[in-house]
C-alpha cells in the first residue's frame, strides 16, 4: 500500500458541510515565492561555504555537492508551486511554533514556514530553518495540539542536526567501504563469486548500520520533541495521541468503492456501462515469494514500529502512561481541516497523480459530497488520463496492480481503469468536462 494511497483514507475522516462551490487556493504568489527563494538560496550558499571551511578533501566536496543539488531541486519545487504562501495554514503554524518557543531556548528563532500541497500527513525541517508542513496533517490529525506534537518531533531532528550527521556518516562509511573492497580484490585468490559475496556483505552491513542509526534518530527526536512539547502550554497526552494517529496512517486501508458507484458515474447517455470494465485479472497463480529477499526488511526499516516508540516514551516519561483524550479542536483548525479536504483533488492534480485523483473523486461522489465540484475534477483527471493513454505514457499517471500492497477496492479500480479503451476514456472525460469551470486552478 503506497503512502499516497493510504492518504486517501484520511480525506474521508474529515468533517462534512463545506460551502456548495469551493474555490481552490490561489497560487499566483510570484512575489512571495521570489522573495523566499532569494533568502533560501542565500542561506544554502552560506551553509555550503561553512561546510568548506570546516571540512576538507572528499568529505568537503561530497557534502557541498549534496547541499548544492538539494538547493537546486528544492528551488524547482518552489517554482513549480508545490507550496503555498501567505495562507491561514501558515498563520496557524506560526502561532504553534511561538507556543513551542516558550520555555525552550534551544528552538531556533528564525524558523520559516512553508505549506506543501501534499495530502500525506508529514512535516520536515530544512538546514536553513525552513519548516515544511504538509496540508495532509490537517486532514488526518484531531486538533492543533497534535500538529504541534509533530512539529516538536521535527524540531528534535533539527536541534540534533540528524540530516547533516547522516550525510557525514554515509560519506565517511562509503570511503571506508571502497578501501575495503579494493583490498579484497587485490588480496583474495578465491573465485570472483566469493569476491562479490564479500563485497555484498560489506554493503549489507553498512545498510543495516544506517538503518539502526535512523531508528535511533527517530527515538531521539521523539524524546527531545516531547521535552519541548511538555515545556510549553500544550496538553502532554496529545503528543502520544499524535503518534497513535500516525500509526493508524501506516496501517489503515482505504474505504471500498461500491460497484453501484461505478455504474452510477459511468452509465452515460452516449456510452452505456459495460460490465466487462469490472473484470479483474487473476493473480492467484502468481508466486510472489519465488524471489527471496537478500536483505532483512525489518533491519532496513527507517522508522521503528510506532507502537515501540510510544512504549519507549511511556517508559521514559511516566506522565504519558495515562491515556489522554484528544482535545476539542479550535474553530480555526476545523476551518483548515475543511480546506485541506477540499484541496485534496487540486493537490492530486497538481502532482500529476491523476489516477488517485479519479479514485478520490469517486469516493467523495459516493458520499454525495459537493457533486458539481468533484465531478468537475473527475472530468479534469480523465482528460489527463486520455492524453496519457493516447501518448503511450499512462504508466506515469496510473498505478499498475500490486495485489500484495493494494486493497481489494483499489485493485478493482485499477482493473476498471486499465480495461477502458481510449475512446471510452475520452467519452467519460467529455461528459464531465462541462463542469470543469468550477475547479479552475492556476
Coordinates of C-alpha atoms in Angstrom, one line a residue:
X1 CA 0.0 0.0 0.0
X2 CA 1.6 3.2 -1.1
X3 CA 1.6 6.2 1.3
X4 CA -0.3 8.3 -1.3
X5 CA -3.0 5.7 -1.5
X6 CA -3.3 5.4 2.3
X7 CA -3.5 9.2 2.4
X8 CA -6.8 9.0 0.6
X9 CA -8.4 7.5 3.7
X10 CA -7.7 10.5 5.9
X11 CA -9.7 12.6 3.5
X12 CA -12.9 10.7 4.4
X13 CA -12.4 11.0 8.1
X14 CA -12.6 14.8 7.8
X15 CA -15.6 16.9 8.7
X16 CA -18.5 17.5 6.3
X17 CA -20.6 20.5 5.3
X18 CA -18.5 22.9 3.2
X19 CA -20.0 25.6 1.1
X20 CA -21.5 24.3 -2.2
X21 CA -18.9 25.8 -4.5
X22 CA -15.3 25.9 -3.3
X23 CA -12.6 27.9 -5.0
X24 CA -9.2 26.3 -4.7
X25 CA -6.3 28.2 -3.1
X26 CA -4.8 30.9 -5.3
X27 CA -1.2 30.0 -6.1
X28 CA -0.5 33.3 -8.0
X29 CA 2.1 34.2 -5.4
X30 CA 5.1 35.1 -7.6
X31 CA 6.3 37.9 -5.4
X32 CA 6.3 35.7 -2.2
X33 CA 8.0 32.8 -4.0
X34 CA 10.7 35.1 -5.4
X35 CA 11.4 36.6 -2.0
X36 CA 11.6 33.2 -0.4
X37 CA 13.9 31.8 -3.0
X38 CA 16.3 34.8 -2.7
X39 CA 16.6 34.2 1.0
X40 CA 16.7 30.4 0.7
X41 CA 19.5 30.4 -1.9
X42 CA 21.5 32.8 0.2
X43 CA 21.2 30.6 3.2
X44 CA 22.1 27.5 1.3
X45 CA 25.2 29.1 -0.2
X46 CA 26.2 30.1 3.4
X47 CA 25.7 26.5 4.5
X48 CA 28.0 25.3 1.7
X49 CA 30.6 27.9 2.5
X50 CA 30.6 26.9 6.2
X51 CA 31.0 23.2 5.2
X52 CA 34.0 24.0 3.0
X53 CA 35.6 25.9 5.9
X54 CA 35.1 23.1 8.4
X55 CA 35.9 20.0 6.3
X56 CA 38.5 19.2 3.7
X57 CA 39.1 16.8 0.8
X58 CA 36.4 14.5 -0.4
X59 CA 34.2 14.9 2.7
X60 CA 34.0 18.6 2.0
X61 CA 33.3 18.3 -1.7
X62 CA 30.7 15.5 -1.3
X63 CA 28.8 17.4 1.5
X64 CA 28.9 20.6 -0.7
X65 CA 27.6 18.6 -3.6
X66 CA 24.7 17.2 -1.6
X67 CA 23.6 20.6 -0.4
X68 CA 24.0 22.2 -3.8
X69 CA 21.9 19.5 -5.5
X70 CA 19.3 19.7 -2.8
X71 CA 19.1 23.5 -3.2
X72 CA 18.6 23.2 -7.0
X73 CA 15.9 20.5 -6.5
X74 CA 14.1 22.5 -3.8
X75 CA 14.1 25.6 -5.9
X76 CA 12.4 23.7 -8.7
X77 CA 9.7 22.6 -6.3
X78 CA 9.1 26.2 -5.2
X79 CA 8.9 27.4 -8.8
X80 CA 6.6 24.5 -9.6
X81 CA 4.1 25.9 -7.0
X82 CA 4.4 22.8 -4.8
X83 CA 4.0 25.2 -1.8
X84 CA 1.5 27.9 -0.9
X85 CA 2.4 31.2 0.7
X86 CA 0.5 33.7 3.0
X87 CA -2.3 31.4 4.0
X88 CA -4.3 30.7 7.2
X89 CA -2.3 27.5 7.4
X90 CA 0.9 29.5 7.8
X91 CA -0.6 31.8 10.4
X92 CA -1.7 28.8 12.4
X93 CA 1.7 27.1 12.3
X94 CA 3.4 30.3 13.3
X95 CA 1.2 30.5 16.3
X96 CA 2.0 26.9 17.3
X97 CA 5.8 27.5 16.9
X98 CA 5.5 30.6 19.1
X99 CA 4.0 28.4 21.7
X100 CA 6.8 25.8 21.4
X101 CA 9.4 28.5 21.8
X102 CA 8.1 29.3 25.2
X103 CA 10.5 27.8 27.8
X104 CA 12.5 26.2 25.0
X105 CA 15.6 28.3 24.3
X106 CA 17.0 25.6 22.0
X107 CA 14.2 26.1 19.4
X108 CA 15.7 28.1 16.5
X109 CA 14.3 31.6 16.4
X110 CA 14.4 32.1 12.7
X111 CA 12.1 29.3 11.5
X112 CA 10.3 30.0 8.3
X113 CA 7.1 28.2 7.3
X114 CA 6.1 26.6 4.0
X115 CA 2.8 24.8 3.5
X116 CA 3.2 21.9 1.0
X117 CA 0.4 20.8 -1.4
X118 CA 0.8 17.2 -0.3
X119 CA -2.0 15.1 1.1
X120 CA 0.2 12.8 3.2
X121 CA 0.4 13.8 7.0
X122 CA 4.1 14.7 7.2
X123 CA 6.4 17.6 8.1
X124 CA 10.2 18.2 7.9
X125 CA 12.7 20.9 8.6
X126 CA 15.5 22.1 6.3
X127 CA 19.0 23.1 7.2
X128 CA 18.3 26.8 7.0
X129 CA 15.3 26.6 9.4
X130 CA 12.6 26.3 6.7
X131 CA 9.8 24.3 8.2
X132 CA 7.6 22.4 5.7
X133 CA 4.2 21.3 6.8
X134 CA 2.1 19.0 4.5
X135 CA -1.5 20.1 4.2
X136 CA -2.4 16.4 4.8
X137 CA -1.6 16.8 8.5
X138 CA -4.8 18.9 8.9
X139 CA -6.9 16.2 7.2
X140 CA -5.5 13.4 9.5
X141 CA -4.9 14.8 13.0
X142 CA -7.6 15.7 15.6
X143 CA -6.5 19.2 16.6
X144 CA -3.8 21.8 16.5
X145 CA -2.0 20.4 19.6
X146 CA -1.4 17.2 17.7
X147 CA 0.1 19.2 14.9
X148 CA 2.3 21.0 17.5
X149 CA 3.4 17.5 18.6
X150 CA 4.5 16.6 15.0
X151 CA 6.4 19.9 14.8
X152 CA 8.1 19.2 18.1
X153 CA 9.3 15.8 16.8
X154 CA 10.8 17.5 13.7
X155 CA 12.4 20.2 15.9
X156 CA 14.1 17.3 17.7
X157 CA 15.6 16.2 14.4
X158 CA 16.6 19.8 13.6
X159 CA 18.2 20.5 17.0
X160 CA 20.2 17.3 16.9
X161 CA 21.1 18.0 13.2
X162 CA 20.3 14.4 12.3
X163 CA 20.2 15.0 8.5
X164 CA 23.7 16.5 8.4
X165 CA 25.2 13.9 10.7
X166 CA 23.6 11.2 8.5
X167 CA 25.1 12.7 5.3
X168 CA 28.5 12.9 7.0
X169 CA 28.4 9.2 8.2
X170 CA 27.4 8.0 4.8
X171 CA 30.3 9.7 3.1
X172 CA 32.8 8.5 5.7
X173 CA 31.5 5.0 5.5
X174 CA 31.5 4.9 1.7
X175 CA 35.1 5.9 1.7
X176 CA 36.0 3.1 4.1
X177 CA 33.9 0.6 2.1
X178 CA 35.7 1.5 -1.1
X179 CA 39.1 0.9 0.6
X180 CA 38.0 -2.4 2.0
X181 CA 36.6 -3.6 -1.4
X182 CA 39.8 -2.7 -3.1
X183 CA 41.8 -4.7 -0.6
X184 CA 39.6 -7.7 -1.1
X185 CA 40.1 -7.5 -4.9
X186 CA 43.9 -7.2 -4.5
X187 CA 44.5 -9.9 -1.9
X188 CA 42.0 -12.7 -2.4
X189 CA 42.8 -15.6 -4.6
X190 CA 39.3 -17.1 -4.4
X191 CA 36.6 -17.1 -7.2
X192 CA 35.0 -13.9 -8.4
X193 CA 31.7 -15.1 -6.9
X194 CA 33.3 -15.2 -3.5
X195 CA 34.6 -11.6 -4.0
X196 CA 31.2 -10.5 -5.0
X197 CA 29.7 -12.1 -1.9
X198 CA 32.3 -10.4 0.4
X199 CA 31.5 -7.0 -1.3
X200 CA 27.8 -7.6 -0.8
X201 CA 28.3 -8.4 2.9
X202 CA 30.1 -5.1 3.3
X203 CA 27.2 -3.3 1.6
X204 CA 24.6 -5.3 3.6
X205 CA 26.3 -4.5 7.0
X206 CA 26.6 -0.8 6.0
X207 CA 22.9 -0.6 5.1
X208 CA 21.9 -2.4 8.4
X209 CA 24.1 0.0 10.3
X210 CA 22.4 3.0 8.7
X211 CA 19.0 1.5 9.5
X212 CA 20.0 1.2 13.2
X213 CA 21.2 4.8 13.2
X214 CA 18.0 6.1 11.6
X215 CA 15.8 4.3 14.1
X216 CA 17.9 5.7 16.9
X217 CA 17.4 9.2 15.4
X218 CA 13.6 8.7 15.4
X219 CA 13.6 7.7 19.0
X220 CA 15.9 10.5 20.0
X221 CA 13.7 13.0 18.2
X222 CA 10.6 11.5 20.0
X223 CA 12.2 12.2 23.4
X224 CA 13.6 15.6 22.7
X225 CA 10.4 16.6 20.9
X226 CA 8.4 15.6 23.9
X227 CA 10.5 17.6 26.2
X228 CA 10.0 20.7 24.0
X229 CA 6.2 19.9 23.9
X230 CA 6.0 19.4 27.6
X231 CA 7.8 22.6 28.4
X232 CA 5.1 24.6 26.5
X233 CA 1.4 25.0 27.4
X234 CA 0.2 22.1 25.4
X235 CA -1.6 19.1 26.9
X236 CA 1.1 16.4 27.4
X237 CA -1.2 13.5 26.3
X238 CA -1.7 15.0 22.9
X239 CA 1.9 14.1 22.0
X240 CA 1.1 10.4 22.2
X241 CA -2.2 10.9 20.5
X242 CA -0.4 12.4 17.5
X243 CA 1.9 9.4 17.3
X244 CA -1.1 7.0 17.6
X245 CA -2.9 8.8 14.7
X246 CA 0.3 8.5 12.6
X247 CA 0.4 4.8 13.4
X248 CA -3.1 4.5 12.0
X249 CA -1.9 6.2 8.8
X250 CA 0.7 3.4 8.4
X251 CA -1.9 0.6 8.8
X252 CA -5.4 1.7 7.8
X253 CA -6.9 0.7 4.4
X254 CA -9.0 2.9 2.2
X255 CA -12.8 2.5 2.3
X256 CA -14.2 0.4 -0.5
X257 CA -15.8 1.8 -3.6
X258 CA -19.1 0.1 -4.4
X259 CA -19.9 -1.4 -7.8
X260 CA -23.0 0.7 -7.8
X261 CA -20.9 3.8 -7.7
X262 CA -19.1 2.8 -10.9
X263 CA -22.5 2.2 -12.6
X264 CA -23.9 5.5 -11.3
X265 CA -21.0 7.6 -12.5
X266 CA -20.2 5.8 -15.8
X267 CA -23.5 4.7 -17.3
X268 CA -23.7 7.7 -19.6
X269 CA -26.3 8.8 -22.2
X270 CA -24.0 8.1 -25.1
X271 CA -22.0 5.3 -23.5
X272 CA -23.8 2.6 -21.5
X273 CA -22.0 1.0 -18.6
X274 CA -20.1 -2.2 -19.7
X275 CA -19.8 -5.0 -17.1
X276 CA -16.6 -6.1 -18.8
X277 CA -14.9 -2.9 -17.4
X278 CA -15.0 -4.5 -14.0
X279 CA -13.3 -7.7 -15.0
X280 CA -10.3 -8.4 -12.7
X281 CA -7.1 -10.1 -13.6
X282 CA -6.4 -13.3 -11.8
X283 CA -3.3 -13.2 -9.7
X284 CA -4.0 -16.3 -7.7
X285 CA -1.4 -18.4 -9.5
X286 CA 1.4 -15.8 -9.1
X287 CA 4.1 -16.9 -6.7
X288 CA 5.3 -13.6 -5.2
X289 CA 7.7 -15.5 -2.9
X290 CA 9.7 -17.0 -5.7
X291 CA 12.5 -14.4 -5.4
X292 CA 13.9 -14.4 -1.9
X293 CA 15.0 -11.1 -0.3
X294 CA 18.7 -10.9 0.3
X295 CA 18.3 -8.2 2.9
X296 CA 16.2 -8.4 6.0
X297 CA 13.3 -5.9 5.6
X298 CA 12.9 -5.3 9.3
X299 CA 16.5 -4.3 9.6
X300 CA 16.1 -1.9 6.7
X301 CA 13.1 -0.1 8.3
X302 CA 13.9 3.6 8.8
X303 CA 11.0 4.1 11.2
X304 CA 10.7 1.8 14.1
X305 CA 7.2 0.5 14.8
X306 CA 5.2 3.3 16.2
X307 CA 3.9 1.2 19.0
X308 CA 7.5 0.5 20.1
X309 CA 8.3 4.3 20.0
X310 CA 5.1 5.0 22.0
X311 CA 6.0 2.3 24.6
X312 CA 9.5 3.7 25.0
X313 CA 8.2 7.2 25.5
X314 CA 5.8 6.0 28.2
X315 CA 8.7 4.2 30.0
X316 CA 10.9 7.3 29.8
X317 CA 8.2 9.8 30.8
X318 CA 5.8 8.3 33.5
X319 CA 3.2 11.0 32.9
X320 CA 2.5 9.6 29.5
X321 CA 1.3 6.3 30.8
X322 CA -2.2 7.7 31.5
X323 CA -4.1 7.9 28.2
X324 CA -5.1 11.4 27.1
X325 CA -8.4 12.1 25.4
X326 CA -8.0 14.2 22.3
X327 CA -8.9 17.8 23.0
X328 CA -11.6 19.8 21.1
X329 CA -10.2 21.5 18.0
X330 CA -10.5 25.2 17.6
X331 CA -12.7 26.8 15.0
X332 CA -9.6 27.8 13.0
X333 CA -8.4 24.2 13.0
X334 CA -11.8 23.0 11.7
X335 CA -11.7 25.6 9.0
X336 CA -8.3 24.5 7.9
X337 CA -9.3 20.8 8.1
X338 CA -12.2 21.6 5.7
X339 CA -9.9 23.5 3.3
X340 CA -7.4 20.6 3.4
X341 CA -10.2 18.2 2.4
X342 CA -11.3 20.4 -0.5
X343 CA -7.8 20.9 -1.7
X344 CA -7.2 17.1 -2.0
X345 CA -8.2 16.9 -5.6
X346 CA -6.3 20.1 -6.7
X347 CA -3.3 18.7 -4.9
X348 CA -3.5 15.3 -6.7
X349 CA -4.0 17.1 -10.0
X350 CA -1.0 19.4 -9.3
X351 CA 1.3 16.4 -8.5
X352 CA 0.0 14.6 -11.7
X353 CA -1.5 11.8 -9.6
X354 CA -4.5 11.7 -12.0
X355 CA -5.4 8.1 -11.2
X356 CA -5.5 8.8 -7.5
X357 CA -7.5 11.9 -8.3
X358 CA -10.2 9.9 -10.0
X359 CA -10.3 7.4 -7.2
X360 CA -10.6 10.2 -4.6
X361 CA -13.3 12.0 -6.6
X362 CA -15.3 8.8 -6.9
X363 CA -15.1 8.3 -3.1
X364 CA -16.4 11.8 -2.5
X365 CA -19.2 11.4 -5.0
X366 CA -20.1 8.0 -3.4
X367 CA -20.8 10.0 -0.3
X368 CA -22.8 12.5 -2.3
X369 CA -20.5 15.4 -1.4
X370 CA -20.1 18.6 -3.5
X371 CA -21.3 16.9 -6.6
X372 CA -20.6 19.7 -9.1
X373 CA -17.1 20.3 -7.6
X374 CA -16.0 16.7 -7.6
X375 CA -17.5 15.8 -11.0
X376 CA -15.5 18.7 -12.5
X377 CA -12.3 17.2 -11.1
X378 CA -13.4 13.8 -12.4
X379 CA -13.5 15.4 -15.9
X380 CA -10.1 17.1 -15.5
X381 CA -8.4 13.9 -14.4
X382 CA -10.0 11.8 -17.1
X383 CA -8.9 14.3 -19.7
X384 CA -5.3 13.9 -18.5
X385 CA -5.6 10.1 -18.4
X386 CA -6.9 10.3 -22.0
X387 CA -3.9 12.3 -23.1
X388 CA -1.5 9.9 -21.4
X389 CA -3.2 6.8 -22.9
X390 CA -3.1 8.5 -26.4
X391 CA 0.6 9.2 -25.9
X392 CA 1.5 5.8 -24.6
X393 CA 2.7 7.0 -21.2
X394 CA -0.2 6.1 -18.9
X395 CA 2.1 4.3 -16.5
X396 CA 3.3 7.7 -15.3
X397 CA -0.1 8.6 -14.0
X398 CA -1.9 5.4 -13.2
X399 CA -0.6 2.6 -10.9
X400 CA -0.2 -1.0 -12.0
X401 CA -1.9 -3.6 -9.9
X402 CA 0.2 -4.9 -7.0
X403 CA -2.0 -7.4 -5.0
X404 CA 0.4 -7.6 -2.1
X405 CA 0.4 -3.9 -1.5
X406 CA -3.1 -2.6 -2.5
X407 CA -6.6 -3.0 -1.1
X408 CA -9.2 -5.0 -3.0
X409 CA -11.1 -1.8 -3.7
X410 CA -8.0 -0.1 -5.3
X411 CA -7.2 -3.2 -7.3
X412 CA -10.7 -3.2 -8.6
X413 CA -10.4 0.5 -9.5
X414 CA -7.1 -0.1 -11.4
X415 CA -8.6 -3.0 -13.3
X416 CA -11.5 -0.8 -14.3
X417 CA -9.2 2.0 -15.5
X418 CA -6.9 -0.3 -17.5
X419 CA -9.9 -2.1 -19.1
X420 CA -11.2 1.2 -20.6
X421 CA -10.4 1.8 -24.2
X422 CA -9.1 5.1 -25.5
X423 CA -12.4 6.1 -26.9
X424 CA -14.3 5.1 -23.7
X425 CA -11.9 7.3 -21.6
X426 CA -12.5 10.2 -24.0
X427 CA -16.3 9.8 -23.7
X428 CA -16.1 9.9 -19.9
X429 CA -13.8 13.0 -20.0
X430 CA -16.0 14.8 -22.4
X431 CA -19.1 14.1 -20.4
X432 CA -17.8 15.6 -17.2
X433 CA -15.9 18.4 -18.9
X434 CA -18.7 21.0 -18.8
X435 CA -18.4 21.3 -15.1
X436 CA -14.7 22.0 -15.3
X437 CA -15.0 25.7 -14.9
X438 CA -15.9 25.3 -11.3
X439 CA -12.5 23.8 -10.5
X440 CA -10.2 26.3 -12.2
X441 CA -6.6 26.4 -10.8
X442 CA -3.5 28.3 -11.6

